[in-house]
Coordinates of C-alpha atoms in Angstrom, one line a residue:
A269 CA 0.0 -104.3 -46.2
G270 CA -0.4 -100.7 -47.6
P271 CA 0.0 -97.7 -45.6
R272 CA -2.4 -96.9 -42.5
R273 CA -4.0 -93.5 -43.1
N274 CA -4.9 -90.9 -40.4
R275 CA -8.4 -90.7 -40.3
S276 CA -9.1 -87.0 -38.7
A277 CA -7.1 -86.5 -41.8
D278 CA -10.4 -87.5 -44.3
V279 CA -12.5 -85.6 -42.4
Q280 CA -14.4 -84.0 -44.6
V281 CA -15.9 -79.7 -44.6
D282 CA -19.1 -81.1 -45.4
D283 CA -19.0 -83.3 -43.1
V284 CA -19.3 -80.6 -40.1
P285 CA -22.9 -79.9 -39.5
K286 CA -23.9 -76.3 -40.5
K287 CA -25.3 -75.0 -37.0
H288 CA -21.7 -75.7 -36.0
R289 CA -20.2 -74.0 -38.4
K290 CA -22.5 -71.0 -38.8
L291 CA -21.7 -70.1 -35.2
S292 CA -19.3 -67.8 -35.0
D293 CA -20.2 -65.4 -38.2
D294 CA -23.7 -65.7 -36.2
D295 CA -22.4 -64.5 -32.8
A296 CA -20.2 -61.2 -34.5
A297 CA -23.2 -60.5 -35.8
D298 CA -25.3 -61.2 -32.9
D299 CA -23.1 -59.0 -31.3
A300 CA -22.6 -56.0 -33.8
E301 CA -26.5 -55.5 -33.9
D302 CA -26.3 -55.5 -29.8
L303 CA -24.0 -52.6 -29.9
A304 CA -26.0 -50.7 -32.3
E305 CA -29.4 -50.8 -30.2
E306 CA -27.5 -50.0 -27.4
A307 CA -25.4 -47.0 -28.8
E308 CA -29.3 -46.3 -30.4
V309 CA -30.8 -46.9 -26.7
A310 CA -27.8 -44.2 -25.4
E311 CA -28.1 -41.3 -28.1
E312 CA -32.0 -41.7 -27.5
E313 CA -31.2 -41.4 -23.4
V314 CA -29.0 -38.4 -24.1
E315 CA -32.2 -37.3 -26.4
E316 CA -34.2 -37.2 -23.9
E317 CA -32.2 -35.7 -20.9
E318 CA -31.8 -32.6 -23.1
E319 CA -34.9 -32.2 -23.8
E320 CA -36.4 -32.8 -20.5
E321 CA -33.3 -30.8 -18.8
D322 CA -34.9 -27.1 -17.3
P323 CA -33.8 -23.9 -19.6
I324 CA -33.9 -22.1 -16.7
E325 CA -30.9 -24.5 -14.8
L326 CA -29.5 -24.3 -18.1
L327 CA -29.8 -20.4 -18.4
K328 CA -28.6 -20.4 -14.4
A329 CA -25.3 -22.7 -15.3
Q330 CA -24.1 -20.1 -18.0
G331 CA -24.2 -17.2 -14.9
V332 CA -27.7 -15.7 -15.6
S333 CA -29.8 -15.2 -12.3
E334 CA -32.5 -17.2 -11.5
D335 CA -34.8 -13.5 -11.7
V336 CA -33.4 -12.9 -14.9
A337 CA -33.6 -16.3 -16.8
K338 CA -37.8 -16.5 -15.8
R339 CA -38.2 -13.3 -17.1
M340 CA -36.2 -13.6 -20.5
L341 CA -37.7 -17.1 -21.1
E342 CA -41.0 -15.6 -20.1
K343 CA -40.8 -12.9 -23.0
A344 CA -39.5 -15.2 -25.5
D345 CA -42.7 -17.3 -25.1
G346 CA -39.6 -20.7 -23.0
D347 CA -37.6 -20.4 -26.6
L348 CA -34.8 -21.1 -25.1
D349 CA -32.2 -19.7 -28.0
A350 CA -34.7 -16.2 -28.1
A351 CA -34.2 -16.0 -23.9
V352 CA -30.4 -16.3 -25.0
M353 CA -30.5 -13.4 -27.3
L354 CA -32.5 -11.5 -24.5
I355 CA -30.4 -12.2 -21.9
V356 CA -27.4 -11.4 -24.2
E357 CA -29.0 -7.2 -25.1
H358 CA -30.2 -6.9 -21.5
Q359 CA -26.6 -7.7 -20.1
E360 CA -24.9 -5.1 -22.8
L361 CA -28.0 -3.0 -21.5
E362 CA -26.8 -3.3 -18.0
K363 CA -23.2 -2.1 -19.3
E364 CA -24.2 0.7 -20.7
E365 CA -25.9 2.0 -17.5
K366 CA -23.7 1.1 -15.2
D367 CA -20.6 3.2 -17.6
L368 CA -23.4 5.9 -18.1
A369 CA -23.8 6.4 -13.8
K370 CA -19.7 5.7 -13.2
V371 CA -19.8 8.6 -16.1
M372 CA -22.2 10.5 -14.6
E373 CA -20.5 9.9 -10.8
E374 CA -17.4 11.2 -12.2
S375 CA -18.8 14.4 -13.4
L376 CA -20.6 15.5 -9.9
Q377 CA -17.8 14.4 -8.3
E378 CA -15.6 16.8 -10.7
A379 CA -17.8 19.4 -10.4
E380 CA -18.5 19.4 -6.6
A381 CA -14.3 18.9 -6.2
E382 CA -14.3 22.5 -9.1
S383 CA -17.5 24.1 -6.6
Q384 CA -15.3 23.3 -3.5
K385 CA -12.2 24.6 -4.9
R386 CA -14.2 28.5 -5.7
R387 CA -15.1 28.3 -2.3
N388 CA -12.4 28.0 -0.6
H389 CA -11.0 30.1 -3.2
D390 CA -13.5 32.5 -2.4
E391 CA -13.1 32.1 1.6
E392 CA -9.5 32.8 1.4
R393 CA -10.0 36.2 -0.6
K394 CA -12.6 37.2 1.9
R395 CA -9.6 37.5 4.1
S396 CA -7.2 38.7 2.1
A397 CA -8.9 41.1 0.1
P398 CA -12.2 41.7 1.9
A399 CA -12.6 45.4 0.0
E400 CA -11.9 43.7 -3.5
F401 CA -14.0 40.9 -2.6
F402 CA -16.6 42.4 -1.4
Q403 CA -16.5 45.7 -3.6
G404 CA -20.1 47.4 -4.6
C405 CA -21.2 46.5 -0.8
S406 CA -23.5 49.3 0.4
F407 CA -22.4 48.8 3.6
L408 CA -18.2 48.6 2.6
E409 CA -18.5 52.5 -0.1
H410 CA -20.5 54.2 3.3
L411 CA -17.8 53.2 5.3
G412 CA -15.4 54.9 3.3
K413 CA -11.6 53.7 3.1
D414 CA -9.5 55.0 6.3
V415 CA -12.7 53.3 8.6
A416 CA -12.9 50.4 6.5
T417 CA -9.1 49.5 6.2
A418 CA -8.9 50.5 10.5
L419 CA -11.5 47.7 10.8
F420 CA -10.5 45.2 8.4
S421 CA -7.4 45.7 10.3
S422 CA -9.0 45.0 14.7
D423 CA -10.4 42.4 16.2
A424 CA -13.9 43.5 13.9
K425 CA -12.6 41.9 11.0
E426 CA -14.2 39.0 10.5
D427 CA -17.3 40.7 12.0
V428 CA -17.2 43.2 9.5
I429 CA -16.8 40.6 6.6
A430 CA -19.8 38.3 8.1
I431 CA -21.6 41.4 8.0
L432 CA -20.7 42.0 3.9
D433 CA -21.3 38.4 3.5
L434 CA -25.2 38.8 4.6
E435 CA -25.8 42.3 2.8
R436 CA -24.9 39.8 -0.5
K437 CA -26.9 37.3 0.4
C438 CA -29.7 39.2 1.0
R439 CA -29.4 41.3 -1.7
Q440 CA -29.3 37.7 -3.5
W441 CA -32.3 36.6 -2.0
Y442 CA -34.9 39.4 -2.2
R443 CA -33.9 40.6 -5.0
A444 CA -36.9 42.6 -5.4
R445 CA -36.0 45.1 -2.3
G446 CA -32.9 45.4 -2.9
G447 CA -32.7 48.8 -2.9
D448 CA -34.2 48.9 1.2
V449 CA -31.4 46.5 1.5
A450 CA -28.9 48.3 0.7
D451 CA -30.5 51.5 2.7
Y452 CA -30.8 49.6 5.6
F453 CA -26.4 48.2 5.6
S454 CA -25.6 51.8 4.4
R455 CA -27.5 53.2 7.6
I456 CA -25.4 50.5 9.8
A457 CA -22.1 51.9 8.3
V458 CA -23.4 55.7 8.8
K459 CA -24.0 54.8 12.5
A460 CA -20.7 53.0 12.8
V461 CA -18.4 56.1 10.9
A462 CA -20.5 58.4 13.6
N463 CA -18.8 56.7 16.2
V464 CA -15.1 56.7 15.0
E465 CA -13.1 59.7 16.8
Y466 CA -9.4 60.7 15.9
E467 CA -5.8 61.9 17.3
G468 CA -6.0 64.8 16.2
K469 CA -4.9 66.7 12.5
K470 CA -2.0 65.6 10.7
G471 CA 0.8 68.0 9.9
G472 CA -0.8 71.4 11.8
D473 CA -4.9 73.1 11.3
E474 CA -3.5 74.1 7.7
S475 CA -3.3 70.0 6.5
G476 CA -7.1 69.5 7.5
E477 CA -5.5 66.2 7.4
Q478 CA -7.4 64.4 10.2
G479 CA -5.2 62.3 11.9
N480 CA -5.4 58.2 13.3
I481 CA -8.2 57.1 14.7
K482 CA -8.4 56.2 18.0
A483 CA -8.7 52.8 19.1
S484 CA -10.8 53.5 21.9
S485 CA -13.1 54.4 19.7
M486 CA -12.9 51.4 16.8
E487 CA -13.8 49.2 20.1
T488 CA -17.4 50.9 20.0
V489 CA -17.8 50.7 16.3
H490 CA -16.5 47.1 16.8
S491 CA -19.3 46.4 19.9
L492 CA -22.0 48.4 17.4
L493 CA -21.5 46.1 14.8
V494 CA -21.7 43.1 16.9
A495 CA -25.5 44.2 17.9
H496 CA -26.3 44.9 14.0
L497 CA -24.7 41.8 13.0
S498 CA -26.7 39.8 15.8
D499 CA -30.2 41.5 15.6
L500 CA -29.4 40.8 11.2
Q501 CA -29.2 36.9 11.9
D502 CA -32.4 36.8 14.1
A503 CA -34.4 38.3 11.4
V504 CA -32.6 37.3 8.6
L505 CA -31.6 33.4 9.1
S506 CA -35.0 32.3 11.4
F507 CA -37.6 34.0 8.5
P508 CA -39.9 32.4 6.6
A509 CA -38.7 31.5 3.6
N510 CA -40.2 33.6 0.1
S511 CA -40.8 36.5 3.0
I512 CA -38.7 39.7 3.0
P513 CA -38.1 40.4 6.7
A514 CA -39.4 43.6 8.8
I515 CA -36.0 44.7 9.3
F516 CA -35.9 45.8 5.9
A517 CA -38.9 48.0 5.4
P518 CA -39.1 51.3 4.2
I519 CA -38.2 54.1 6.4
D520 CA -41.5 56.0 6.5
V521 CA -39.7 60.0 6.8
E522 CA -42.0 62.2 7.3
S523 CA -43.3 60.4 10.3
K524 CA -40.4 61.1 11.9
I525 CA -40.4 64.9 11.6
E526 CA -40.7 66.4 14.4
T527 CA -43.5 69.2 14.9
V528 CA -41.9 72.3 15.9
D529 CA -44.2 74.7 17.6
L530 CA -43.1 78.4 16.7
T531 CA -45.5 80.2 18.8

């Protein structure tokens, strides 16, 4: 008998049913199609989510306040891109305004510091060189150099400076009556000088020079000045604005002349 052949080797490919032979190919095709469909669905879902996301929330996520986001979206008629551009312009404008406000504040601070520096300098000059600082004041001119020097060297210094300071302010406040204001302060000075007493004359009668001012008379002058200063402050500082105190009314000389009977 001849050699025995393996039966399985005799099985032909054509003998495999078609439905079994194509199964693996169909599965691969189905899997690929399913994957494509799933990817398409996922993409659509992402697009839907993006379309449905609140634009206000999108802007808030970028650090924009809700109020600004609503206003800019309203101006842009709901156009998100246009709203973003408006927000950028708004932020730039806000930054410019803040920078300008900062510069203005710094300028005001510098101006105030400079003004305070000038005030401090003036206050120092008032006390270190009052005759120079108040040069031109009617009260100072009518005191005369000797009396003024004596007053500035005494306990009356601060009150004298207060009177001079008030004269300067009154001449600014009541410019229309500047002459009457100057006359009033000159009369105070004349009264003060009239109360000054001297020790005598230096170097004998031939020199004609007056001696030192008596300390007792300086106390009298100081008291007189304090009284006038009090009257001035009451009349001026408590008087209504834009009105001239009666204390500066011109003196009617004729009404003060006494009639003398010579008969």
